Coordinates of C-alpha atoms and ligand atoms in Angstrom, one line a residue:
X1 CA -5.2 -34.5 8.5
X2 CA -4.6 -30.7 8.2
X3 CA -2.6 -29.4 10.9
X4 CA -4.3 -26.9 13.4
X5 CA -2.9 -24.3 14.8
X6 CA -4.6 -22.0 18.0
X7 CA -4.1 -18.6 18.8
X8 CA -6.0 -15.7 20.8
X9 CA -4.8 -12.9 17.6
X10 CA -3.5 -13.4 14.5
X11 CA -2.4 -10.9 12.1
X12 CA -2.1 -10.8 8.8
X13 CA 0.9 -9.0 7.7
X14 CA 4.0 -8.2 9.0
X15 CA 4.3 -4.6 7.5
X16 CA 4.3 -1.2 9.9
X17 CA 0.8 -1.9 10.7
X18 CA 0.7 -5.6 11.6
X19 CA 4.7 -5.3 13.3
X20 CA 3.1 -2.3 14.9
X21 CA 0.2 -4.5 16.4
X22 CA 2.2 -7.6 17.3
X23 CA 4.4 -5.2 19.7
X24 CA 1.6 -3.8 21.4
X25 CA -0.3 -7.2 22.0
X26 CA 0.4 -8.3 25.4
X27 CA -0.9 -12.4 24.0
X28 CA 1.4 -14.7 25.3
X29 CA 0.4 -16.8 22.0
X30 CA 0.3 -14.1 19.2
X31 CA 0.6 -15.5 15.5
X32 CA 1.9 -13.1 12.6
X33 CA 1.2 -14.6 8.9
X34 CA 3.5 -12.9 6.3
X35 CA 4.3 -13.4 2.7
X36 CA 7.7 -12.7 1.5
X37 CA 7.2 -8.6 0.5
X38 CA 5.4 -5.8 1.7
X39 CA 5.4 -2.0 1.0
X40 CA 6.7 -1.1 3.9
X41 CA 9.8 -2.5 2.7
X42 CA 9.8 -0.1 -0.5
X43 CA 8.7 2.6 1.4
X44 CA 11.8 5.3 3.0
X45 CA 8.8 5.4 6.2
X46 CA 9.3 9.5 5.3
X47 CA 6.5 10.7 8.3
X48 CA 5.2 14.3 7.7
X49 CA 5.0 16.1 11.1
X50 CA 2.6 19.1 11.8
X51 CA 0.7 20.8 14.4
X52 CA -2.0 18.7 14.7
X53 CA -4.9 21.3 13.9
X54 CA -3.0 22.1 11.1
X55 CA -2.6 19.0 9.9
X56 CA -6.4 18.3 10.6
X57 CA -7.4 21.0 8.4
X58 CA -4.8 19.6 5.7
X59 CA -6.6 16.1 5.9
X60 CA -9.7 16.9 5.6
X61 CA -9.2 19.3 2.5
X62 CA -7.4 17.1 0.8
X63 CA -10.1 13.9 1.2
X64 CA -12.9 16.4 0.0
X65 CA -14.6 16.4 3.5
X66 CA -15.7 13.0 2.8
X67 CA -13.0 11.2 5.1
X68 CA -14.4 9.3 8.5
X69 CA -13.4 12.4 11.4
X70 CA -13.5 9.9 14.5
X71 CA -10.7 8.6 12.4
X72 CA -9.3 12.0 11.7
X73 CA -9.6 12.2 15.2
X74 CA -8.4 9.0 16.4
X75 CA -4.8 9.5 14.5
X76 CA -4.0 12.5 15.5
X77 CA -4.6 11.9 19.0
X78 CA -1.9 9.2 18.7
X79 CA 0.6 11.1 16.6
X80 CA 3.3 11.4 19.0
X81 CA 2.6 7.7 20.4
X82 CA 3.5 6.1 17.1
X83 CA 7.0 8.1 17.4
X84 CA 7.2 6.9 20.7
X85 CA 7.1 3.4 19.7
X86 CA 9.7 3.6 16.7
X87 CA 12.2 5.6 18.9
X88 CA 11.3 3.1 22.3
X89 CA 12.4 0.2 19.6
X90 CA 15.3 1.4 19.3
X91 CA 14.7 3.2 15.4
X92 CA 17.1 6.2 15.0
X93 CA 15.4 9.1 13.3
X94 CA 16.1 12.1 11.7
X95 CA 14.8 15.1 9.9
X96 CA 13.2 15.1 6.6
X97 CA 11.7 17.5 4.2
X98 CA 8.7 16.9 5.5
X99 CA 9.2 15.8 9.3
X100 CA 10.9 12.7 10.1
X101 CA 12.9 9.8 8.6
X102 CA 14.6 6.7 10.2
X103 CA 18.1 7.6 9.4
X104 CA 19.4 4.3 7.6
X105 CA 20.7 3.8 3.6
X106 CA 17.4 1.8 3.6
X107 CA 15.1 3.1 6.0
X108 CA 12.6 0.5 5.2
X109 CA 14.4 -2.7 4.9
X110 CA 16.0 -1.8 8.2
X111 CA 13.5 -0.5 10.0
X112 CA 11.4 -3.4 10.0
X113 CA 14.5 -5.8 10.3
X114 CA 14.8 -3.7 13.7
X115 CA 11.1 -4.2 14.5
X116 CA 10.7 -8.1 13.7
X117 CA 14.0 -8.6 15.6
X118 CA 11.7 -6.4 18.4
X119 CA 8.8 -9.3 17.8
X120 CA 11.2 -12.8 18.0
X121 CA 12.4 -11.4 21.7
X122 CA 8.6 -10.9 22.7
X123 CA 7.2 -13.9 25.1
X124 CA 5.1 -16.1 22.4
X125 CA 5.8 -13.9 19.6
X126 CA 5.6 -16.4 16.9
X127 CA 5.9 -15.4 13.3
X128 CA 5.0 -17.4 9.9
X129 CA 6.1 -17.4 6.7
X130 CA 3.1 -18.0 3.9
X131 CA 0.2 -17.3 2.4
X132 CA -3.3 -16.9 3.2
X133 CA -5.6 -18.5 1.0
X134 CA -8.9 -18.9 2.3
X135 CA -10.9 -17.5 5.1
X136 CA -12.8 -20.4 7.4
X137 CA -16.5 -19.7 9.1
X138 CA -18.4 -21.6 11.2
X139 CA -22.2 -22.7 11.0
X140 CA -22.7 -19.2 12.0
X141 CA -20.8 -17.5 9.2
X142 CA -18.4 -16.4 11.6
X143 CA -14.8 -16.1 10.5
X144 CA -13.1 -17.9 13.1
X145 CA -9.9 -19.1 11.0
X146 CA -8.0 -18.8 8.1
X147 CA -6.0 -21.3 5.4
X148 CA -2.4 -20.6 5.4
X149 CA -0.1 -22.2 3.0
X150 CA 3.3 -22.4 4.7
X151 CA 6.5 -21.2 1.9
X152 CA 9.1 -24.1 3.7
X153 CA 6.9 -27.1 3.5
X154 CA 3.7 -26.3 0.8
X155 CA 1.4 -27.5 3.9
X156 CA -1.8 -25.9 4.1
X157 CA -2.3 -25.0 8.1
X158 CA -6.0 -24.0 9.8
X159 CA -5.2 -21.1 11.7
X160 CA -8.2 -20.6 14.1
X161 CA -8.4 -17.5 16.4
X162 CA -10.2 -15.5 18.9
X163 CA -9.5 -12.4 17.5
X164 CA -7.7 -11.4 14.1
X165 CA -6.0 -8.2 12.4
X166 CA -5.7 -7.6 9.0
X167 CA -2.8 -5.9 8.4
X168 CA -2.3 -7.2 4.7
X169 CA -2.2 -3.9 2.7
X170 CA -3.3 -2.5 -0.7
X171 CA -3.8 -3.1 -3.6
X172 CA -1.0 -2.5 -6.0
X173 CA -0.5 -6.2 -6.8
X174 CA -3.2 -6.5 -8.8
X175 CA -1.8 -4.0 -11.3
X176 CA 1.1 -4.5 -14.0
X177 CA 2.5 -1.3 -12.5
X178 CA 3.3 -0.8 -9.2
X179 CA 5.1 0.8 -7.2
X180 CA 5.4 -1.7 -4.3
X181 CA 5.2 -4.7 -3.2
X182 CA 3.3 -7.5 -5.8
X183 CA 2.6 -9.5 -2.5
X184 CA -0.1 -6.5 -1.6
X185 CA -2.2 -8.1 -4.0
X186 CA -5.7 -7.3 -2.7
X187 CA -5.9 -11.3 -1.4
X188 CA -7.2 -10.6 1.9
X189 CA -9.3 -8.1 0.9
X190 CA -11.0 -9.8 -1.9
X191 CA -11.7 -12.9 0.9
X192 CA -12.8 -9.9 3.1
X193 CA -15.8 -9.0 0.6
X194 CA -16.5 -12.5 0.0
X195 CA -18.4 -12.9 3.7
X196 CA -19.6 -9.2 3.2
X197 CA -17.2 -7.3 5.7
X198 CA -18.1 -3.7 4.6
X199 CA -16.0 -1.3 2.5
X200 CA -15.2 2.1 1.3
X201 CA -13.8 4.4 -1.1
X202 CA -12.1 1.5 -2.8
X203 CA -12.3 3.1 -6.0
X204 CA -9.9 5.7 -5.0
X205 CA -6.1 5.0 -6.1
X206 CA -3.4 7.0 -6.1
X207 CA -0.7 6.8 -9.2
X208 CA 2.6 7.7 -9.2
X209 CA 4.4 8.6 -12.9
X210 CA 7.8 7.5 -12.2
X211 CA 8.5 3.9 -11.9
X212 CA 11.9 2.7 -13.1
X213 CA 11.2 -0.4 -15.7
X214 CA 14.6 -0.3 -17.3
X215 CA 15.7 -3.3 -17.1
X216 CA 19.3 -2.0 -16.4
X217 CA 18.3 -0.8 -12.7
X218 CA 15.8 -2.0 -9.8
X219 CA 12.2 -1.2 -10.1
X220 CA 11.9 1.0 -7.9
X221 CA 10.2 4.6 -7.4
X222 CA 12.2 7.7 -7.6
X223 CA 11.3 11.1 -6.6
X224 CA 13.2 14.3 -5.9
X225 CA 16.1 15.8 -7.5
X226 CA 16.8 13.6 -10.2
X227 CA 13.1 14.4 -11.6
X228 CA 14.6 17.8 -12.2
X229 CA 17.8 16.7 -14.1
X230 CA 15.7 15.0 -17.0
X231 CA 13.9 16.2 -19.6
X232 CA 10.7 13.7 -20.5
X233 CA 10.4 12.0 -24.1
X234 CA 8.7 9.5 -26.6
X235 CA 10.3 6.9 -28.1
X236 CA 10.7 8.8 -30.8
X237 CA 12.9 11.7 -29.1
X238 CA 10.0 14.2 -28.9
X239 CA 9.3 15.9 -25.5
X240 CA 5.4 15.2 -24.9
X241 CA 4.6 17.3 -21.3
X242 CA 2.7 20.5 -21.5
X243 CA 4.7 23.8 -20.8
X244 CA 3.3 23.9 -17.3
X245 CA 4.4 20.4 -16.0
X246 CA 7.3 20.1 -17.8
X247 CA 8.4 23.9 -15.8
X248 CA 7.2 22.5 -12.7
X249 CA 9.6 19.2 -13.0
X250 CA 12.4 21.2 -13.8
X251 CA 11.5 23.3 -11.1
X252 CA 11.0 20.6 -8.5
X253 CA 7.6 22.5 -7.8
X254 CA 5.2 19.7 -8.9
X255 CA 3.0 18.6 -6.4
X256 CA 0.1 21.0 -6.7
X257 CA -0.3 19.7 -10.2
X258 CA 0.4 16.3 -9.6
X259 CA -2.7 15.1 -10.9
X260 CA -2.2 16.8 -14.3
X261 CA 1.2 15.6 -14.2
X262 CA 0.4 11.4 -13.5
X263 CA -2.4 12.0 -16.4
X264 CA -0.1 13.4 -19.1
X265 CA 2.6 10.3 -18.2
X266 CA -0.1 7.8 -18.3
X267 CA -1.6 8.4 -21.8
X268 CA 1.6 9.1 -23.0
X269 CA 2.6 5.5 -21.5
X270 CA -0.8 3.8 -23.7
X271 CA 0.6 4.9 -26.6
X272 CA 4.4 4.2 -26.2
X273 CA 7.3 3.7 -24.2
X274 CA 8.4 7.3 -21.9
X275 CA 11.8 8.0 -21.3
X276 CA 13.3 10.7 -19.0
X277 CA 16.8 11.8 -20.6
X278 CA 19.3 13.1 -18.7
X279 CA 20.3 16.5 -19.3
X280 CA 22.4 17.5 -16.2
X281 CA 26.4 18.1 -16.1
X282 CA 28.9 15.3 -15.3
X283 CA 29.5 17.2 -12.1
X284 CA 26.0 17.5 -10.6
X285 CA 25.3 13.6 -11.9
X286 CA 29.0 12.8 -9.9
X287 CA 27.6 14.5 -6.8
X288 CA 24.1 12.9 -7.1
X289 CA 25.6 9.5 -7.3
X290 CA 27.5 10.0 -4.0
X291 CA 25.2 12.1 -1.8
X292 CA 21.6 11.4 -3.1
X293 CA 19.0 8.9 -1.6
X294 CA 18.9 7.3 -5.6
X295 CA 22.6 7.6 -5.9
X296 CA 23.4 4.0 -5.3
X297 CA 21.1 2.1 -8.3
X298 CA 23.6 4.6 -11.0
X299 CA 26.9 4.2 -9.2
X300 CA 28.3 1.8 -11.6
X301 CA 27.4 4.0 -14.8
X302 CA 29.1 7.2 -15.5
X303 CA 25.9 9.8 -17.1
X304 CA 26.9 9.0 -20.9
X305 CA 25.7 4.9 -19.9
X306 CA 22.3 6.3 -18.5
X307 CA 21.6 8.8 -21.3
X308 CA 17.8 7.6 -21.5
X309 CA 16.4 6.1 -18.6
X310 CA 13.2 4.0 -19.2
X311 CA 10.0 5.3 -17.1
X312 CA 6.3 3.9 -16.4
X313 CA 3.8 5.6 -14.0
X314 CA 2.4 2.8 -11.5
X315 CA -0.3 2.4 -8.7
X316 CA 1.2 3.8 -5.4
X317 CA -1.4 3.6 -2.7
X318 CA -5.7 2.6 -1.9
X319 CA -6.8 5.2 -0.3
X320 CA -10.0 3.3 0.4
X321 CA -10.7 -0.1 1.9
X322 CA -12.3 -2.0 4.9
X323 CA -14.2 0.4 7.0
X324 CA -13.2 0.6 10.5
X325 CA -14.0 2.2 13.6
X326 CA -11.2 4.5 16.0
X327 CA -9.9 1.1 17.2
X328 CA -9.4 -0.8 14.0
X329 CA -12.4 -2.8 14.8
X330 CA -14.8 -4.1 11.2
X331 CA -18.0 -4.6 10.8
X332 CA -17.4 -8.3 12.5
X333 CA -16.5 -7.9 16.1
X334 CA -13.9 -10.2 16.4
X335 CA -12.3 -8.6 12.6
X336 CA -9.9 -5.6 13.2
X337 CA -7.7 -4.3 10.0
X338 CA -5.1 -1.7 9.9
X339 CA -2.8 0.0 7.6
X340 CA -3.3 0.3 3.7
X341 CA -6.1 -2.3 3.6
X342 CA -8.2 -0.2 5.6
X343 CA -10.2 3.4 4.4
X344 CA -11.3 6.2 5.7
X345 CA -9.1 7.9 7.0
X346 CA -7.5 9.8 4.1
X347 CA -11.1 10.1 2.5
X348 CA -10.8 11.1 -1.4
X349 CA -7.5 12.0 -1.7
X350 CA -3.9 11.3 0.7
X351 CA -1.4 14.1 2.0
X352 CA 1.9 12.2 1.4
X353 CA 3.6 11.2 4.8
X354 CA 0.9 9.9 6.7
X355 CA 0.5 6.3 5.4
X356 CA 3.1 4.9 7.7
X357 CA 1.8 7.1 11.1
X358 CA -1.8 5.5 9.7
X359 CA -0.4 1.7 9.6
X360 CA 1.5 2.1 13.1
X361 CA -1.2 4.2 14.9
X362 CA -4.4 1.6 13.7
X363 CA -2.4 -0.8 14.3
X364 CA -0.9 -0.1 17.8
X365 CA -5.0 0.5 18.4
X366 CA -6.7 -2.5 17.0
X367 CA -4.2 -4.4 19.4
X368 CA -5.0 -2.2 22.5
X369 CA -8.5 -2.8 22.0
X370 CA -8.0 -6.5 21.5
X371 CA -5.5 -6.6 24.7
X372 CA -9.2 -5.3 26.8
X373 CA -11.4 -7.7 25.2
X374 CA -9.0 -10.5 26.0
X375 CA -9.3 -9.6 30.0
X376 CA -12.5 -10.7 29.7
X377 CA -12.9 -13.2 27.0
X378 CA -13.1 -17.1 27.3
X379 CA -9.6 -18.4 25.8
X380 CA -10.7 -21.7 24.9
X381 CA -10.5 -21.9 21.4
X382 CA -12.6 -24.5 19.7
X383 CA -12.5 -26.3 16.2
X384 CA -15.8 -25.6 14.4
X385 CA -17.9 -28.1 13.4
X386 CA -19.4 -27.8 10.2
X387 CA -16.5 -25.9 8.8
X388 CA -16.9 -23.8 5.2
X389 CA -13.4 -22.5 3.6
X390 CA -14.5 -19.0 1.8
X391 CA -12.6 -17.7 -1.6
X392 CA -10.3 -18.7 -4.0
X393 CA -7.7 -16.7 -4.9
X394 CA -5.6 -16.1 -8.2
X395 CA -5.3 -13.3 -10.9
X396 CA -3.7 -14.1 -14.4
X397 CA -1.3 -11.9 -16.1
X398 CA -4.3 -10.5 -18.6
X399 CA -6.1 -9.1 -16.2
X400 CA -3.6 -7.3 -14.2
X401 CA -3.1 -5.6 -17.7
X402 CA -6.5 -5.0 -18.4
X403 CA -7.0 -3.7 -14.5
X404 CA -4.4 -1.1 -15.3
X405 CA -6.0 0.0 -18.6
X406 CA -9.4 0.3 -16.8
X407 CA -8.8 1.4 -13.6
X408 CA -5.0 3.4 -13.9
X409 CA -4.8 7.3 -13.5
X410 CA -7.5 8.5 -16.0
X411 CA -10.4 6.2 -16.1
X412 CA -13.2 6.1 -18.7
X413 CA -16.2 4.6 -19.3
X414 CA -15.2 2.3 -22.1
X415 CA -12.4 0.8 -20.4
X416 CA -13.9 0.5 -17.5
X417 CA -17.0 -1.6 -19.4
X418 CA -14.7 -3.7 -21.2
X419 CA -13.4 -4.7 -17.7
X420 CA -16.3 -5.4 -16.5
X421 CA -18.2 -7.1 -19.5
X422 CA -14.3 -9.6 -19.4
X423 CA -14.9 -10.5 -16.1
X424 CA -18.8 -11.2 -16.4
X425 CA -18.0 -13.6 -19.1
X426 CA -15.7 -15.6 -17.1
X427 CA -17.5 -18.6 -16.2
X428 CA -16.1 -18.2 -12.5
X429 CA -15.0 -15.6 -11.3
X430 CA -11.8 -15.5 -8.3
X431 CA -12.1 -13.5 -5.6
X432 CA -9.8 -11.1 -6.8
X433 CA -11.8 -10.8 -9.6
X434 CA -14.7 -10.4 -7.9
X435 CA -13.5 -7.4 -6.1
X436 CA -12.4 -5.9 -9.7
X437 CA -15.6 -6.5 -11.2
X438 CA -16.6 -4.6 -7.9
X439 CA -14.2 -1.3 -8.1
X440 CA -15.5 -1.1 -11.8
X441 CA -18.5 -0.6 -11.3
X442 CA -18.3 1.6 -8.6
X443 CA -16.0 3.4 -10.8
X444 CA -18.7 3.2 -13.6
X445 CA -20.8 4.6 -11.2
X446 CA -18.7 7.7 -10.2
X447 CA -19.3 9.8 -13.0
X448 CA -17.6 13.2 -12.2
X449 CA -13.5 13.2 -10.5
X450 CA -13.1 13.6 -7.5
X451 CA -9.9 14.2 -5.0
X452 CA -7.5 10.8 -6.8
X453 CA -10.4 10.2 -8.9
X454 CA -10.1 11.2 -12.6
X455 CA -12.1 9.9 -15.4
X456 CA -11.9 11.5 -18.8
X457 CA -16.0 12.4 -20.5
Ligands
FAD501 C1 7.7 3.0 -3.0 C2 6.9 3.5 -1.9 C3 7.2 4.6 -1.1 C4 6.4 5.1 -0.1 N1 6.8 6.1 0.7 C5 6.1 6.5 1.8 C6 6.6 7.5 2.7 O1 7.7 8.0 2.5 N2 5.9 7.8 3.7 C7 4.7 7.2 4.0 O2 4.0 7.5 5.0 N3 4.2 6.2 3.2 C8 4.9 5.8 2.1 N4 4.4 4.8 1.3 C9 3.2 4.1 1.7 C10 3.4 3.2 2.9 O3 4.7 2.7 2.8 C11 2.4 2.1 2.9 O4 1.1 2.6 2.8 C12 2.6 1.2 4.2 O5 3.9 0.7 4.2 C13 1.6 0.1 4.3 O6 1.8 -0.6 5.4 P1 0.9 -1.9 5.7 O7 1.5 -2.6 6.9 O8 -0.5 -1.5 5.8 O9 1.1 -2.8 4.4 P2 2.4 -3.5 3.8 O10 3.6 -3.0 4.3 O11 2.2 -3.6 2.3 O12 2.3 -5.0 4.4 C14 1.3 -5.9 4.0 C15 1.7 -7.3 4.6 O13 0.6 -8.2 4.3 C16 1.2 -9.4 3.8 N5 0.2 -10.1 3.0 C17 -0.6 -9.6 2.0 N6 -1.5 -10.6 1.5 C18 -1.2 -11.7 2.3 C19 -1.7 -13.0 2.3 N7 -2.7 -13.4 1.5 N8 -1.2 -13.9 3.2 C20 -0.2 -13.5 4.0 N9 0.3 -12.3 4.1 C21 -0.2 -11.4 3.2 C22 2.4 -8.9 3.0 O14 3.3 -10.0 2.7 C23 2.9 -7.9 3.9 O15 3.7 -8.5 5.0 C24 5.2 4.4 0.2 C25 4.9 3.2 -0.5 C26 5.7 2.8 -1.5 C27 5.3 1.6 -2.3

């Protein structure tokens, strides 16, 4: 017999979002489902911090005006709370470029180290290490549990609950090239369209051009000064940026033309392998190495070893994805999400530094709301009768190929249709393959960019 397991809120996820939730629960019987990575790991948790009209004004123009305001609303209004939290846990911060930073070699391998350890001395904190596979409703269609394949054992557990958040993150795992975590893979919320929970904005993506795929180094993400010490190239030695992003590299004055930027990486990366080429003294690479963020992955290789280095642009973060309300609550009552899964909040388009503040704040939210509705609530937890498992998940190799061909930095309509005409000839299709076929066509659909929207005529 499958084992059973009861709880009053589950999350799903145990990056900033669903950490963020567990520690605000007051459930003596919370249960926290996590794979093994998450992008809160990858991420440095860089926060941006601004006066909040400011920053109001900042959001909105940079979503196009078509972000959800309560939401707007509803994050700002916690700002400072989520601070609060990280520096009540005991996180150290410091100051960034851009605001604040937890000040640690790895801010966000240690951060949430500091924030699960925060969890295990909670009363009835108990936290699980697997997968979620299927979704389980009752004769009603409710979702009242989910499938969880445990990593230590291979069992497959029925989690039922009173109240769940998902907390699982974006998409980037269903993409050859990412930037984060493969474990963000879209699962939950590819099971999350199969019983209809609504959606938005999933179609919106942002890219980032500068993924390390040399095998020599970790994939990782790198950003900041070193972009300014190499000059950009084709396999072939020949420089391939236009005058003006090229400059604005050097310079280290790129972000207003990001877009322009990802674009000219990307169909430089269909056509061949990129490669940035260090062109900086021994000295400055010397310093770098020892006082840089990105110093540590070169410090075994003096500059002559690292000549070339070679570079892919890669999904970074969905800016769209289950429509919530100001407390995290879906379009199912007893369904809250947080964090990257979710959308709304950032509307066409993201200001970087706010995708942390947005997983802690919905998070810490959803589980205030859910501590209120439990005062009143029934605890008695039942086993459904007439139980129906919902989804099936699993993506192949080929299609996270042909998902970043269609759906990467510059969409068009050809890719796109050959993604979608693939898919439809499957003779089944997986849920994450549903949800593909899905952000196709609304890609299809979208005819004109938009915000982190681009398709080429
Ligand atoms: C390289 C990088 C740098 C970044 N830098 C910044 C920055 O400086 N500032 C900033 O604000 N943002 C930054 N971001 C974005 C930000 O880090 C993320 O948006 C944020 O961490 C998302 O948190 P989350 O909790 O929503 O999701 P995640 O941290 O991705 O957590 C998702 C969780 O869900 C689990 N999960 C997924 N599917 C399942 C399943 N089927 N079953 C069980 N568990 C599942 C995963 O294992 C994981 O635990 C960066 C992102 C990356 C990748």
């Amino acid at each position: 017999m499958t084992k059973t397991i009861k709880t009053s809120a589950l999350i799903i996820g145990g990056g900033g979002a669903g950490l963020s939730a567990a520690l605000n629960l007051n459930s003596e019987d919370i249960v926290l489902i996590e794979r093994g990575g998450s992008n809160s790991v990858f991420s440095p948790w860089n926060m941006m911090i601004r006066p909040k009209e400011e920053l109001r004004e900042k959001i909105l123009q940079m979503g196009g005006n078509i972000n959800d305001s309560a939401l707007v609303d509803a994050f700002l209004w916690d700002y400072d709370k989520a601070i609060e939290d990280l520096q009540k846990a005991g996180i150290k911060l410091r100051e960034s470029n851009i605001g604040l930073i937890p000040d640690y070699s790895l801010p966000g391998t240690e951060t949430k180290k500091i924030l699960r350890n925060k969890l295990k001395e909670k009363k009835g904190g108990r936290s699980i290490k697997g997968s979620v596979e299927n979704f389980l409703t009752d004769k009603k269609d409710e979702v009242v549990g989910v499938v969880v394949r445990l990593f230590d054992s291979g069992q497959a557990v029925n989690v039922f609950f009173r109240y769940a958040i998902l907390a699982s993150g974006g998409l980037g795992g269903l993409f050859k090239f990412t930037t984060g975590s493969r474990d963000s893979d879209g699962s939950v919320l590819a099971l999350c369209r199969e019983i209809g929970l609504k959606t938005r904005d999933l179609e919106f993506f942002m890219f980032h051009p500068f993924l390390v795929v040399d095998k020599r180094f970790p994939r990782l993400l790198i950003s900041g000064d070193i972009l300014t010490a190499m000059e950009y190239e084709d396999e072939s030695g020949e420089q391939f940026l236009s005058a003006e992003v090229a400059d604005a590299l050097r310079n280290n004055k790129h972000h207003h033309i990001f877009p322009q930027m990802t674009e000219e990486f990307y169909l430089q990366s269909l056509k061949g392998k990129v490669y940035g080429r260090m062109v900086c003294s021994d000295d400055w690479f010397e310093r770098f190495k020892k006082e840089n963020e990105f110093g540590s992955i070169f410090q075994k290789f003096k500059k002559e070893e690292v000549e070339k280095i070679e570079l892919h642009p890669a999904f970074h973060f969905s800016i769209g994805g289950i429509t919530i309300n100001e407390n995290g609550q879906t379009s199912r009552s007893n369904l809250y999400a947080a964090g990257e899964v979710t959308g709304g909040l950032h509307g066409s388009n993201r200001i970087g530094g706010l995708a942390i503040l947005e997983a802690l704040i919905f998070g810490r939210r959803a589980a205030l709301d859910i501590n209120e509705k439990l005062k009143t609530t029934n605890r008695d937890i039942k086993t459904p009768v007439n139980m129906k498992k919902v989804g099936r998940l699993g993506l192949s190799r080929e299609v996270k190929a042909m998902a970043w061909e269609a759906l990467g930095p510059l969409k068009t309509d050809k890719k796109l249709q050959e993604l979608k005409e693939f898919l439809q000839s499957k003779k089944s299709l997986t849920s994450q393959e549903k949800l593909l076929k899905e952000i196709a066509e609304l890609c299809l659909a979208r005819k004109e960019s938009i915000g982190a929207f681009r398709k080429s005529k």
